[in-house]
Amino acid sequence: MKPQVDGFDKVGSARPTRRGFLDWLISLCSLLAGLAMTIPGLMYLWPAARGGGSDNMEVEGADRMAPGQSRMVQVGGKAVIVIRDRKGFRAYSAICTHLGCLVTWEQAKEQFFCPCHAAVFDAQGRVVSGPAPAPLPAYKIKEVGGRIYVSPA
Amino acid sequence: MGLSRRINSFFDDRFDTETARRFIDKQAHKRLPPHISWFHVFGSLALLLFVSQTITGILLLIYYRPTPEAAYSSIQYITTEVHFGWLYRQIHAWGATLMILVVVLHMVRTYFSGAYKKPRELTWVTGVLIFILTIIFGFTGYLLPWNQIAFWATTIGTESAGKVPFIGEWLLYFLRGGEVVTGETLSRFFVVHVIILPWILTGLIAVHLVLMRLSNLATLEPVGEEKPIPPGHGIPFFPVHVAKEAVVAILLLAGLVTLSILSPWEIGEPANPLVTPAHIKPEWYFLPSYQLLKYFEGPYGAVVGIVACSLPFGLLLFWPFLDRGKERHPRKRPWAVGIGLFGLMAALFLGILGHFSGTDVTLLGRRYHIDLLGRPERLMDEPTSHNPVEH
Ligand code: HEM
Ligand code: FES
């Protein structure tokens, strides 16, 4: 018998043997079978549904809000803060762009404040001070028959 | 008498019990190096706490319900209705904190006595992995009661993971099972906490213990100069070292029950996704990272911060391959000891700042407000101070 190395016989080096070829085929099939089992498993772990809740939310009791007041609503599962001023309604994401706490509207100072690490945003959602890296994204307001609706911009 | 002999001979007739008996005997009476001290008990204490967490965790599982609607009330039910439910919940919650403390102490001991050096590098590496998994254990378990503090600590914690370079957004979505913390997050954390981590940790602990036994405990002699313990010398594992461990184990269990009774963990308010409470802080073992993250501002601040917080863990993991000096005795390793002390002090200092940040403290009769970055500011004695954080 000729000594074999990696399925090739030593003398005629490039000639594959039957056994070497079968070894290689079995490894390939095992690898493919492994992948075929792993990939669906990984996909299973990836979240299927987005957020949850409607993407177009009515602001309940908007007509009762006085100018300067704010209200929290959930749009597509995310917290949104709606402000009424003299001209009408505005809405911003309430999720602080620093690390995700919810900002509150400070009526007296006309600014948003985050209780977690003291980020401050002005009435247009722009960063005033603190660690927040980006402004609060605005949401769209629609008025239909006296009702106020909020949806992603 | 007759019965135990009959049972023994039942097995002797069927299996090679002699080999098993010899193996157990050898392991039990193994000689440890003569300098073994009270500092060498932390490893077995960590093991004891892991066993205790497993038992109390399984007991909690009988009544706990992992959904946003039921989680909070199921914990209330455990603590108010179930016989001794309060005790097992408290022992589990306190056990978690003590387990992290004990694992840290164990690491401190092995670090300063140079026990991580050749040939025990992999024992150290598995140890650091155990440490990291224990922290993740604490983080995932913390969410399970679905109370305000847990909900928001998880929001901030996962958001920090979202700042990891390149894969952050993906990671955040994956961890939360969506864009925000919801019941999907609770399910994920629950499965990780009660199935995945217990089994991975069981495997890692087993490997860690086998490695520890294979290379015996380290002496303080330099790498390559460790002499085998001469026959008849050294400290027998059983009964001498085990007795020491038993003493500390009993003190630990007594401490656990005492803490559970005198200083119980409150459940607080149920989670409200529309209100962030003021002054939420993470558990003490996250305080150093929590505080460190605050110093990084601007568009890339959080990214840099998260890298700064992960770096120490990376260093710990690869430390035996970075510190290749041969000495083990702390007095002959000024650099390693210096770096270790500096790391400990820095973590302690940041942790203390994190603990007091955003609060008022009284020191030597004077009142100070500690701001979020940890800077003290003298408060005048007016009854209503212009406290910048009380909004
Ligand atoms: C090994 C098996 C374990 C199981 C089956 C388990 C199971 C559970 C269950 C069902 C809960 C919810 C009940 C509650 O919140 O009081 C819980 C909570 C918790 N677990 Fe575990 N656990 C295990 C190990 C651990 C370990 C090793 C740690 C930490 C090092 C840990 C840390 C926590 C924490 C911090 C809580 C929240 C406690 C509270 O606020 O009441 N668990 N665990
Ligand atoms: S999460 Fe808002 S300031 Fe940090």
PDB file of N, CA, C and O in Angstrom, chain A residues 42 44-51 72-74 77-80 95-103 106 109 111 113 115-118 130-133, chain B residues 152 155-156 159-160 163 170 173-174 176-180 182 188 273-280 290 293-294 296-300 302 372 389 391:
ATOM      1  N   LEU A  42     -30.853  30.852  13.621  1.00  0.00           N
ATOM      2  CA  LEU A  42     -30.476  32.248  13.838  1.00  0.00           C
ATOM      3  C   LEU A  42     -31.602  33.175  13.385  1.00  0.00           C
ATOM      4  O   LEU A  42     -31.907  34.167  14.042  1.00  0.00           O
ATOM      5  N   TYR A  44     -34.697  32.550  13.363  1.00  0.00           N
ATOM      6  CA  TYR A  44     -35.766  32.433  14.354  1.00  0.00           C
ATOM      7  C   TYR A  44     -35.570  33.435  15.482  1.00  0.00           C
ATOM      8  O   TYR A  44     -36.510  34.005  16.017  1.00  0.00           O
ATOM      9  N   LEU A  45     -34.282  33.656  15.852  1.00  0.00           N
ATOM     10  CA  LEU A  45     -33.986  34.544  16.976  1.00  0.00           C
ATOM     11  C   LEU A  45     -34.188  36.014  16.627  1.00  0.00           C
ATOM     12  O   LEU A  45     -34.318  36.858  17.496  1.00  0.00           O
ATOM     13  N   TRP A  46     -34.166  36.326  15.319  1.00  0.00           N
ATOM     14  CA  TRP A  46     -34.305  37.731  14.937  1.00  0.00           C
ATOM     15  C   TRP A  46     -35.741  38.186  15.153  1.00  0.00           C
ATOM     16  O   TRP A  46     -36.671  37.500  14.742  1.00  0.00           O
ATOM     17  N   PRO A  47     -35.947  39.326  15.824  1.00  0.00           N
ATOM     18  CA  PRO A  47     -37.315  39.765  16.131  1.00  0.00           C
ATOM     19  C   PRO A  47     -38.183  39.836  14.876  1.00  0.00           C
ATOM     20  O   PRO A  47     -37.776  40.385  13.859  1.00  0.00           O
ATOM     21  N   ALA A  48     -39.392  39.288  14.969  1.00  0.00           N
ATOM     22  CA  ALA A  48     -40.252  39.214  13.794  1.00  0.00           C
ATOM     23  C   ALA A  48     -41.090  40.469  13.620  1.00  0.00           C
ATOM     24  O   ALA A  48     -41.109  41.079  12.560  1.00  0.00           O
ATOM     25  N   ALA A  49     -41.804  40.878  14.682  1.00  0.00           N
ATOM     26  CA  ALA A  49     -42.724  42.007  14.548  1.00  0.00           C
ATOM     27  C   ALA A  49     -42.026  43.293  14.942  1.00  0.00           C
ATOM     28  O   ALA A  49     -41.196  43.305  15.834  1.00  0.00           O
ATOM     29  N   ARG A  50     -42.364  44.387  14.273  1.00  0.00           N
ATOM     30  CA  ARG A  50     -41.790  45.687  14.628  1.00  0.00           C
ATOM     31  C   ARG A  50     -42.635  46.330  15.707  1.00  0.00           C
ATOM     32  O   ARG A  50     -43.851  46.356  15.617  1.00  0.00           O
ATOM     33  N   GLY A  51     -41.959  46.896  16.688  1.00  0.00           N
ATOM     34  CA  GLY A  51     -42.618  47.714  17.720  1.00  0.00           C
ATOM     35  C   GLY A  51     -43.923  47.147  18.238  1.00  0.00           C
ATOM     36  O   GLY A  51     -43.943  46.385  19.187  1.00  0.00           O
ATOM     37  N   MET A  72     -48.080  62.575  26.680  1.00  0.00           N
ATOM     38  CA  MET A  72     -47.336  61.441  26.148  1.00  0.00           C
ATOM     39  C   MET A  72     -48.276  60.526  25.360  1.00  0.00           C
ATOM     40  O   MET A  72     -49.339  60.177  25.866  1.00  0.00           O
ATOM     41  N   VAL A  73     -47.880  60.124  24.160  1.00  0.00           N
ATOM     42  CA  VAL A  73     -48.637  59.097  23.451  1.00  0.00           C
ATOM     43  C   VAL A  73     -47.662  58.055  22.931  1.00  0.00           C
ATOM     44  O   VAL A  73     -46.452  58.317  22.839  1.00  0.00           O
ATOM     45  N   GLN A  74     -48.173  56.869  22.615  1.00  0.00           N
ATOM     46  CA  GLN A  74     -47.315  55.834  22.053  1.00  0.00           C
ATOM     47  C   GLN A  74     -47.622  55.691  20.571  1.00  0.00           C
ATOM     48  O   GLN A  74     -48.765  55.411  20.198  1.00  0.00           O
ATOM     49  N   GLY A  77     -45.540  51.925  19.234  1.00  0.00           N
ATOM     50  CA  GLY A  77     -44.879  51.372  20.407  1.00  0.00           C
ATOM     51  C   GLY A  77     -43.856  52.300  21.047  1.00  0.00           C
ATOM     52  O   GLY A  77     -43.320  51.990  22.097  1.00  0.00           O
ATOM     53  N   LYS A  78     -43.567  53.459  20.404  1.00  0.00           N
ATOM     54  CA  LYS A  78     -42.559  54.354  20.955  1.00  0.00           C
ATOM     55  C   LYS A  78     -43.201  55.580  21.586  1.00  0.00           C
ATOM     56  O   LYS A  78     -44.226  56.069  21.087  1.00  0.00           O
ATOM     57  N   ALA A  79     -42.570  56.084  22.662  1.00  0.00           N
ATOM     58  CA  ALA A  79     -43.136  57.232  23.369  1.00  0.00           C
ATOM     59  C   ALA A  79     -42.881  58.516  22.577  1.00  0.00           C
ATOM     60  O   ALA A  79     -41.768  58.778  22.139  1.00  0.00           O
ATOM     61  N   VAL A  80     -43.958  59.301  22.415  1.00  0.00           N
ATOM     62  CA  VAL A  80     -43.883  60.574  21.689  1.00  0.00           C
ATOM     63  C   VAL A  80     -44.507  61.624  22.574  1.00  0.00           C
ATOM     64  O   VAL A  80     -45.513  61.366  23.245  1.00  0.00           O
ATOM     65  N   ILE A  95     -37.969  59.947  23.387  1.00  0.00           N
ATOM     66  CA  ILE A  95     -36.845  59.091  23.771  1.00  0.00           C
ATOM     67  C   ILE A  95     -35.553  59.880  23.665  1.00  0.00           C
ATOM     68  O   ILE A  95     -35.130  60.259  22.574  1.00  0.00           O
ATOM     69  N   CYS A  96     -34.932  60.129  24.816  1.00  0.00           N
ATOM     70  CA  CYS A  96     -33.697  60.902  24.861  1.00  0.00           C
ATOM     71  C   CYS A  96     -32.656  60.239  23.954  1.00  0.00           C
ATOM     72  O   CYS A  96     -32.486  59.012  23.991  1.00  0.00           O
ATOM     73  N   THR A  97     -31.996  61.045  23.152  1.00  0.00           N
ATOM     74  CA  THR A  97     -31.035  60.472  22.206  1.00  0.00           C
ATOM     75  C   THR A  97     -29.747  60.045  22.903  1.00  0.00           C
ATOM     76  O   THR A  97     -28.869  59.478  22.266  1.00  0.00           O
ATOM     77  N   HIS A  98     -29.629  60.328  24.195  1.00  0.00           N
ATOM     78  CA  HIS A  98     -28.448  59.850  24.908  1.00  0.00           C
ATOM     79  C   HIS A  98     -28.578  58.357  25.161  1.00  0.00           C
ATOM     80  O   HIS A  98     -28.043  57.557  24.399  1.00  0.00           O
ATOM     81  N   LEU A  99     -29.341  57.972  26.197  1.00  0.00           N
ATOM     82  CA  LEU A  99     -29.452  56.541  26.479  1.00  0.00           C
ATOM     83  C   LEU A  99     -30.890  56.077  26.665  1.00  0.00           C
ATOM     84  O   LEU A  99     -31.154  55.098  27.356  1.00  0.00           O
ATOM     85  N   GLY A 100     -31.835  56.795  26.057  1.00  0.00           N
ATOM     86  CA  GLY A 100     -33.170  56.218  25.941  1.00  0.00           C
ATOM     87  C   GLY A 100     -34.167  56.469  27.047  1.00  0.00           C
ATOM     88  O   GLY A 100     -35.235  55.871  27.035  1.00  0.00           O
ATOM     89  N   CYS A 101     -33.859  57.309  28.049  1.00  0.00           N
ATOM     90  CA  CYS A 101     -34.901  57.645  29.026  1.00  0.00           C
ATOM     91  C   CYS A 101     -35.916  58.564  28.349  1.00  0.00           C
ATOM     92  O   CYS A 101     -35.679  59.067  27.257  1.00  0.00           O
ATOM     93  N   LEU A 102     -37.050  58.789  29.022  1.00  0.00           N
ATOM     94  CA  LEU A 102     -38.063  59.659  28.428  1.00  0.00           C
ATOM     95  C   LEU A 102     -37.902  61.082  28.951  1.00  0.00           C
ATOM     96  O   LEU A 102     -37.801  61.298  30.157  1.00  0.00           O
ATOM     97  N   VAL A 103     -37.906  62.043  28.030  1.00  0.00           N
ATOM     98  CA  VAL A 103     -37.799  63.442  28.439  1.00  0.00           C
ATOM     99  C   VAL A 103     -39.160  63.912  28.923  1.00  0.00           C
ATOM    100  O   VAL A 103     -40.193  63.341  28.591  1.00  0.00           O
ATOM    101  N   GLU A 106     -40.833  70.884  30.221  1.00  0.00           N
ATOM    102  CA  GLU A 106     -40.886  71.832  31.322  1.00  0.00           C
ATOM    103  C   GLU A 106     -41.550  73.088  30.817  1.00  0.00           C
ATOM    104  O   GLU A 106     -40.937  73.906  30.124  1.00  0.00           O
ATOM    105  N   LYS A 109     -39.916  76.636  31.542  1.00  0.00           N
ATOM    106  CA  LYS A 109     -38.682  76.987  30.842  1.00  0.00           C
ATOM    107  C   LYS A 109     -38.783  76.727  29.357  1.00  0.00           C
ATOM    108  O   LYS A 109     -37.825  76.979  28.623  1.00  0.00           O
ATOM    109  N   GLN A 111     -38.671  73.912  27.674  1.00  0.00           N
ATOM    110  CA  GLN A 111     -37.614  73.024  27.216  1.00  0.00           C
ATOM    111  C   GLN A 111     -37.924  71.594  27.654  1.00  0.00           C
ATOM    112  O   GLN A 111     -38.767  71.357  28.512  1.00  0.00           O
ATOM    113  N   PHE A 113     -36.496  68.108  29.327  1.00  0.00           N
ATOM    114  CA  PHE A 113     -35.458  67.733  30.279  1.00  0.00           C
ATOM    115  C   PHE A 113     -35.457  66.221  30.434  1.00  0.00           C
ATOM    116  O   PHE A 113     -36.510  65.593  30.525  1.00  0.00           O
ATOM    117  N   PRO A 115     -34.475  63.140  32.841  1.00  0.00           N
ATOM    118  CA  PRO A 115     -34.152  62.934  34.245  1.00  0.00           C
ATOM    119  C   PRO A 115     -32.917  62.051  34.468  1.00  0.00           C
ATOM    120  O   PRO A 115     -32.395  62.017  35.572  1.00  0.00           O
ATOM    121  N   CYS A 116     -32.451  61.346  33.412  1.00  0.00           N
ATOM    122  CA  CYS A 116     -31.398  60.370  33.679  1.00  0.00           C
ATOM    123  C   CYS A 116     -30.007  60.986  33.790  1.00  0.00           C
ATOM    124  O   CYS A 116     -29.307  60.748  34.756  1.00  0.00           O
ATOM    125  N   HIS A 117     -29.604  61.770  32.777  1.00  0.00           N
ATOM    126  CA  HIS A 117     -28.292  62.402  32.878  1.00  0.00           C
ATOM    127  C   HIS A 117     -28.383  63.881  32.532  1.00  0.00           C
ATOM    128  O   HIS A 117     -27.449  64.477  32.013  1.00  0.00           O
ATOM    129  N   ALA A 118     -29.583  64.442  32.756  1.00  0.00           N
ATOM    130  CA  ALA A 118     -29.775  65.893  32.681  1.00  0.00           C
ATOM    131  C   ALA A 118     -29.545  66.499  31.304  1.00  0.00           C
ATOM    132  O   ALA A 118     -29.066  67.613  31.190  1.00  0.00           O
ATOM    133  N   GLY A 130     -25.896  69.072  28.171  1.00  0.00           N
ATOM    134  CA  GLY A 130     -25.929  67.682  28.605  1.00  0.00           C
ATOM    135  C   GLY A 130     -25.351  66.745  27.553  1.00  0.00           C
ATOM    136  O   GLY A 130     -24.847  67.183  26.540  1.00  0.00           O
ATOM    137  N   PRO A 131     -25.435  65.443  27.837  1.00  0.00           N
ATOM    138  CA  PRO A 131     -24.700  64.461  27.036  1.00  0.00           C
ATOM    139  C   PRO A 131     -25.387  64.014  25.748  1.00  0.00           C
ATOM    140  O   PRO A 131     -24.829  63.184  25.035  1.00  0.00           O
ATOM    141  N   ALA A 132     -26.587  64.519  25.430  1.00  0.00           N
ATOM    142  CA  ALA A 132     -27.297  63.983  24.259  1.00  0.00           C
ATOM    143  C   ALA A 132     -26.541  64.301  22.970  1.00  0.00           C
ATOM    144  O   ALA A 132     -26.126  65.435  22.760  1.00  0.00           O
ATOM    145  N   PRO A 133     -26.343  63.302  22.103  1.00  0.00           N
ATOM    146  CA  PRO A 133     -25.559  63.514  20.889  1.00  0.00           C
ATOM    147  C   PRO A 133     -26.365  64.100  19.729  1.00  0.00           C
ATOM    148  O   PRO A 133     -25.784  64.597  18.780  1.00  0.00           O
TER     149      PRO A 133
ATOM    150  N   TRP B 152     -36.437  50.668  33.453  1.00  0.00           N
ATOM    151  CA  TRP B 152     -35.605  51.775  32.952  1.00  0.00           C
ATOM    152  C   TRP B 152     -34.127  51.462  33.013  1.00  0.00           C
ATOM    153  O   TRP B 152     -33.364  51.918  32.162  1.00  0.00           O
ATOM    154  N   THR B 155     -33.716  49.635  29.898  1.00  0.00           N
ATOM    155  CA  THR B 155     -33.740  50.538  28.746  1.00  0.00           C
ATOM    156  C   THR B 155     -32.374  51.187  28.555  1.00  0.00           C
ATOM    157  O   THR B 155     -31.803  51.170  27.460  1.00  0.00           O
ATOM    158  N   ILE B 156     -31.825  51.740  29.645  1.00  0.00           N
ATOM    159  CA  ILE B 156     -30.535  52.418  29.538  1.00  0.00           C
ATOM    160  C   ILE B 156     -29.419  51.424  29.227  1.00  0.00           C
ATOM    161  O   ILE B 156     -28.558  51.674  28.387  1.00  0.00           O
ATOM    162  N   GLU B 159     -29.629  50.304  25.677  1.00  0.00           N
ATOM    163  CA  GLU B 159     -29.288  51.454  24.827  1.00  0.00           C
ATOM    164  C   GLU B 159     -27.762  51.642  24.777  1.00  0.00           C
ATOM    165  O   GLU B 159     -27.218  51.964  23.732  1.00  0.00           O
ATOM    166  N   SER B 160     -27.083  51.425  25.915  1.00  0.00           N
ATOM    167  CA  SER B 160     -25.618  51.523  25.907  1.00  0.00           C
ATOM    168  C   SER B 160     -25.037  50.468  24.977  1.00  0.00           C
ATOM    169  O   SER B 160     -24.091  50.745  24.235  1.00  0.00           O
ATOM    170  N   LYS B 163     -24.718  51.432  21.471  1.00  0.00           N
ATOM    171  CA  LYS B 163     -23.664  52.342  21.041  1.00  0.00           C
ATOM    172  C   LYS B 163     -22.376  51.609  20.683  1.00  0.00           C
ATOM    173  O   LYS B 163     -21.380  52.246  20.363  1.00  0.00           O
ATOM    174  N   TRP B 170     -27.978  46.849  15.477  1.00  0.00           N
ATOM    175  CA  TRP B 170     -28.392  45.469  15.282  1.00  0.00           C
ATOM    176  C   TRP B 170     -28.519  44.768  16.630  1.00  0.00           C
ATOM    177  O   TRP B 170     -29.487  44.091  16.937  1.00  0.00           O
ATOM    178  N   TYR B 173     -31.562  45.948  18.751  1.00  0.00           N
ATOM    179  CA  TYR B 173     -32.805  45.391  18.249  1.00  0.00           C
ATOM    180  C   TYR B 173     -32.931  43.917  18.648  1.00  0.00           C
ATOM    181  O   TYR B 173     -33.985  43.436  19.053  1.00  0.00           O
ATOM    182  N   PHE B 174     -31.806  43.238  18.570  1.00  0.00           N
ATOM    183  CA  PHE B 174     -31.766  41.815  18.895  1.00  0.00           C
ATOM    184  C   PHE B 174     -32.005  41.585  20.394  1.00  0.00           C
ATOM    185  O   PHE B 174     -32.774  40.715  20.789  1.00  0.00           O
ATOM    186  N   ARG B 176     -33.469  43.603  22.574  1.00  0.00           N
ATOM    187  CA  ARG B 176     -34.795  44.009  23.029  1.00  0.00           C
ATOM    188  C   ARG B 176     -35.901  43.221  22.358  1.00  0.00           C
ATOM    189  O   ARG B 176     -37.038  43.268  22.808  1.00  0.00           O
ATOM    190  N   GLY B 177     -35.577  42.540  21.271  1.00  0.00           N
ATOM    191  CA  GLY B 177     -36.630  41.877  20.517  1.00  0.00           C
ATOM    192  C   GLY B 177     -37.552  42.891  19.874  1.00  0.00           C
ATOM    193  O   GLY B 177     -38.732  42.624  19.673  1.00  0.00           O
ATOM    194  N   GLY B 178     -37.014  44.069  19.555  1.00  0.00           N
ATOM    195  CA  GLY B 178     -37.801  45.149  18.965  1.00  0.00           C
ATOM    196  C   GLY B 178     -37.097  46.453  19.227  1.00  0.00           C
ATOM    197  O   GLY B 178     -35.954  46.464  19.690  1.00  0.00           O
ATOM    198  N   GLU B 179     -37.797  47.557  18.942  1.00  0.00           N
ATOM    199  CA  GLU B 179     -37.104  48.837  19.080  1.00  0.00           C
ATOM    200  C   GLU B 179     -37.093  49.350  20.504  1.00  0.00           C
ATOM    201  O   GLU B 179     -36.205  50.105  20.888  1.00  0.00           O
ATOM    202  N   VAL B 180     -38.108  48.998  21.286  1.00  0.00           N
ATOM    203  CA  VAL B 180     -38.138  49.448  22.678  1.00  0.00           C
ATOM    204  C   VAL B 180     -38.292  48.232  23.588  1.00  0.00           C
ATOM    205  O   VAL B 180     -38.531  47.121  23.118  1.00  0.00           O
ATOM    206  N   THR B 182     -40.089  45.756  25.684  1.00  0.00           N
ATOM    207  CA  THR B 182     -41.476  45.290  25.776  1.00  0.00           C
ATOM    208  C   THR B 182     -41.485  43.885  26.351  1.00  0.00           C
ATOM    209  O   THR B 182     -40.453  43.390  26.804  1.00  0.00           O
ATOM    210  N   ARG B 188     -37.071  37.298  26.226  1.00  0.00           N
ATOM    211  CA  ARG B 188     -35.676  37.011  25.892  1.00  0.00           C
ATOM    212  C   ARG B 188     -34.818  36.933  27.141  1.00  0.00           C
ATOM    213  O   ARG B 188     -34.036  36.001  27.326  1.00  0.00           O
ATOM    214  N   PRO B 273     -44.018  52.265  30.841  1.00  0.00           N
ATOM    215  CA  PRO B 273     -43.193  52.657  29.692  1.00  0.00           C
ATOM    216  C   PRO B 273     -43.354  54.121  29.315  1.00  0.00           C
ATOM    217  O   PRO B 273     -42.636  54.606  28.448  1.00  0.00           O
ATOM    218  N   LEU B 274     -44.290  54.846  29.940  1.00  0.00           N
ATOM    219  CA  LEU B 274     -44.474  56.253  29.572  1.00  0.00           C
ATOM    220  C   LEU B 274     -43.905  57.225  30.599  1.00  0.00           C
ATOM    221  O   LEU B 274     -44.012  58.428  30.425  1.00  0.00           O
ATOM    222  N   VAL B 275     -43.347  56.733  31.691  1.00  0.00           N
ATOM    223  CA  VAL B 275     -42.777  57.631  32.694  1.00  0.00           C
ATOM    224  C   VAL B 275     -41.413  57.127  33.139  1.00  0.00           C
ATOM    225  O   VAL B 275     -41.287  56.008  33.634  1.00  0.00           O
ATOM    226  N   THR B 276     -40.378  57.946  32.953  1.00  0.00           N
ATOM    227  CA  THR B 276     -39.064  57.599  33.497  1.00  0.00           C
ATOM    228  C   THR B 276     -38.959  58.193  34.891  1.00  0.00           C
ATOM    229  O   THR B 276     -39.102  59.400  35.052  1.00  0.00           O
ATOM    230  N   PRO B 277     -38.733  57.389  35.920  1.00  0.00           N
ATOM    231  CA  PRO B 277     -38.604  57.951  37.262  1.00  0.00           C
ATOM    232  C   PRO B 277     -37.319  58.768  37.388  1.00  0.00           C
ATOM    233  O   PRO B 277     -36.362  58.544  36.655  1.00  0.00           O
ATOM    234  N   ALA B 278     -37.314  59.720  38.310  1.00  0.00           N
ATOM    235  CA  ALA B 278     -36.103  60.506  38.536  1.00  0.00           C
ATOM    236  C   ALA B 278     -35.072  59.637  39.245  1.00  0.00           C
ATOM    237  O   ALA B 278     -35.429  58.708  39.963  1.00  0.00           O
ATOM    238  N   HIS B 279     -33.815  59.949  39.047  1.00  0.00           N
ATOM    239  CA  HIS B 279     -32.712  59.286  39.758  1.00  0.00           C
ATOM    240  C   HIS B 279     -32.729  57.782  39.647  1.00  0.00           C
ATOM    241  O   HIS B 279     -32.722  57.089  40.662  1.00  0.00           O
ATOM    242  N   ILE B 280     -32.805  57.226  38.466  1.00  0.00           N
ATOM    243  CA  ILE B 280     -32.653  55.789  38.431  1.00  0.00           C
ATOM    244  C   ILE B 280     -31.180  55.465  38.335  1.00  0.00           C
ATOM    245  O   ILE B 280     -30.432  56.088  37.592  1.00  0.00           O
ATOM    246  N   TYR B 290     -21.601  53.088  34.734  1.00  0.00           N
ATOM    247  CA  TYR B 290     -22.661  54.103  34.679  1.00  0.00           C
ATOM    248  C   TYR B 290     -22.061  55.500  34.814  1.00  0.00           C
ATOM    249  O   TYR B 290     -22.378  56.419  34.058  1.00  0.00           O
ATOM    250  N   LEU B 293     -19.616  56.469  31.814  1.00  0.00           N
ATOM    251  CA  LEU B 293     -20.335  56.825  30.574  1.00  0.00           C
ATOM    252  C   LEU B 293     -20.743  58.293  30.548  1.00  0.00           C
ATOM    253  O   LEU B 293     -20.852  58.892  29.490  1.00  0.00           O
ATOM    254  N   LYS B 294     -20.967  58.877  31.740  1.00  0.00           N
ATOM    255  CA  LYS B 294     -21.460  60.254  31.775  1.00  0.00           C
ATOM    256  C   LYS B 294     -20.421  61.251  31.299  1.00  0.00           C
ATOM    257  O   LYS B 294     -20.759  62.364  30.922  1.00  0.00           O
ATOM    258  N   PHE B 296     -18.528  61.132  28.766  1.00  0.00           N
ATOM    259  CA  PHE B 296     -18.300  61.197  27.325  1.00  0.00           C
ATOM    260  C   PHE B 296     -19.493  61.862  26.666  1.00  0.00           C
ATOM    261  O   PHE B 296     -20.588  61.312  26.648  1.00  0.00           O
ATOM    262  N   GLU B 297     -19.281  63.064  26.149  1.00  0.00           N
ATOM    263  CA  GLU B 297     -20.377  63.814  25.559  1.00  0.00           C
ATOM    264  C   GLU B 297     -20.170  63.942  24.066  1.00  0.00           C
ATOM    265  O   GLU B 297     -19.182  63.473  23.524  1.00  0.00           O
ATOM    266  N   GLY B 298     -21.128  64.571  23.421  1.00  0.00           N
ATOM    267  CA  GLY B 298     -20.984  64.863  21.999  1.00  0.00           C
ATOM    268  C   GLY B 298     -21.410  63.698  21.132  1.00  0.00           C
ATOM    269  O   GLY B 298     -21.781  62.639  21.624  1.00  0.00           O
ATOM    270  N   PRO B 299     -21.350  63.899  19.804  1.00  0.00           N
ATOM    271  CA  PRO B 299     -21.904  62.917  18.869  1.00  0.00           C
ATOM    272  C   PRO B 299     -21.297  61.526  19.010  1.00  0.00           C
ATOM    273  O   PRO B 299     -21.978  60.522  18.841  1.00  0.00           O
ATOM    274  N   TYR B 300     -19.986  61.459  19.326  1.00  0.00           N
ATOM    275  CA  TYR B 300     -19.363  60.143  19.425  1.00  0.00           C
ATOM    276  C   TYR B 300     -19.098  59.745  20.863  1.00  0.00           C
ATOM    277  O   TYR B 300     -18.469  58.732  21.123  1.00  0.00           O
ATOM    278  N   ALA B 302     -20.927  58.570  23.365  1.00  0.00           N
ATOM    279  CA  ALA B 302     -21.410  57.292  23.874  1.00  0.00           C
ATOM    280  C   ALA B 302     -20.598  56.132  23.295  1.00  0.00           C
ATOM    281  O   ALA B 302     -20.331  55.147  23.985  1.00  0.00           O
ATOM    282  N   LEU B 372     -24.360  65.504  38.643  1.00  0.00           N
ATOM    283  CA  LEU B 372     -24.350  64.205  37.969  1.00  0.00           C
ATOM    284  C   LEU B 372     -22.949  63.744  37.622  1.00  0.00           C
ATOM    285  O   LEU B 372     -22.675  62.547  37.540  1.00  0.00           O
ATOM    286  N   VAL B 389     -31.141  69.984  40.181  1.00  0.00           N
ATOM    287  CA  VAL B 389     -31.641  68.734  39.623  1.00  0.00           C
ATOM    288  C   VAL B 389     -33.122  68.519  39.944  1.00  0.00           C
ATOM    289  O   VAL B 389     -33.830  67.815  39.236  1.00  0.00           O
ATOM    290  N   HIS B 391     -36.392  69.203  39.354  1.00  0.00           N
ATOM    291  CA  HIS B 391     -37.202  69.951  38.394  1.00  0.00           C
ATOM    292  C   HIS B 391     -38.666  69.668  38.639  1.00  0.00           C
ATOM    293  O   HIS B 391     -38.998  68.614  39.111  1.00  0.00           O
TER     294      HIS B 391
END
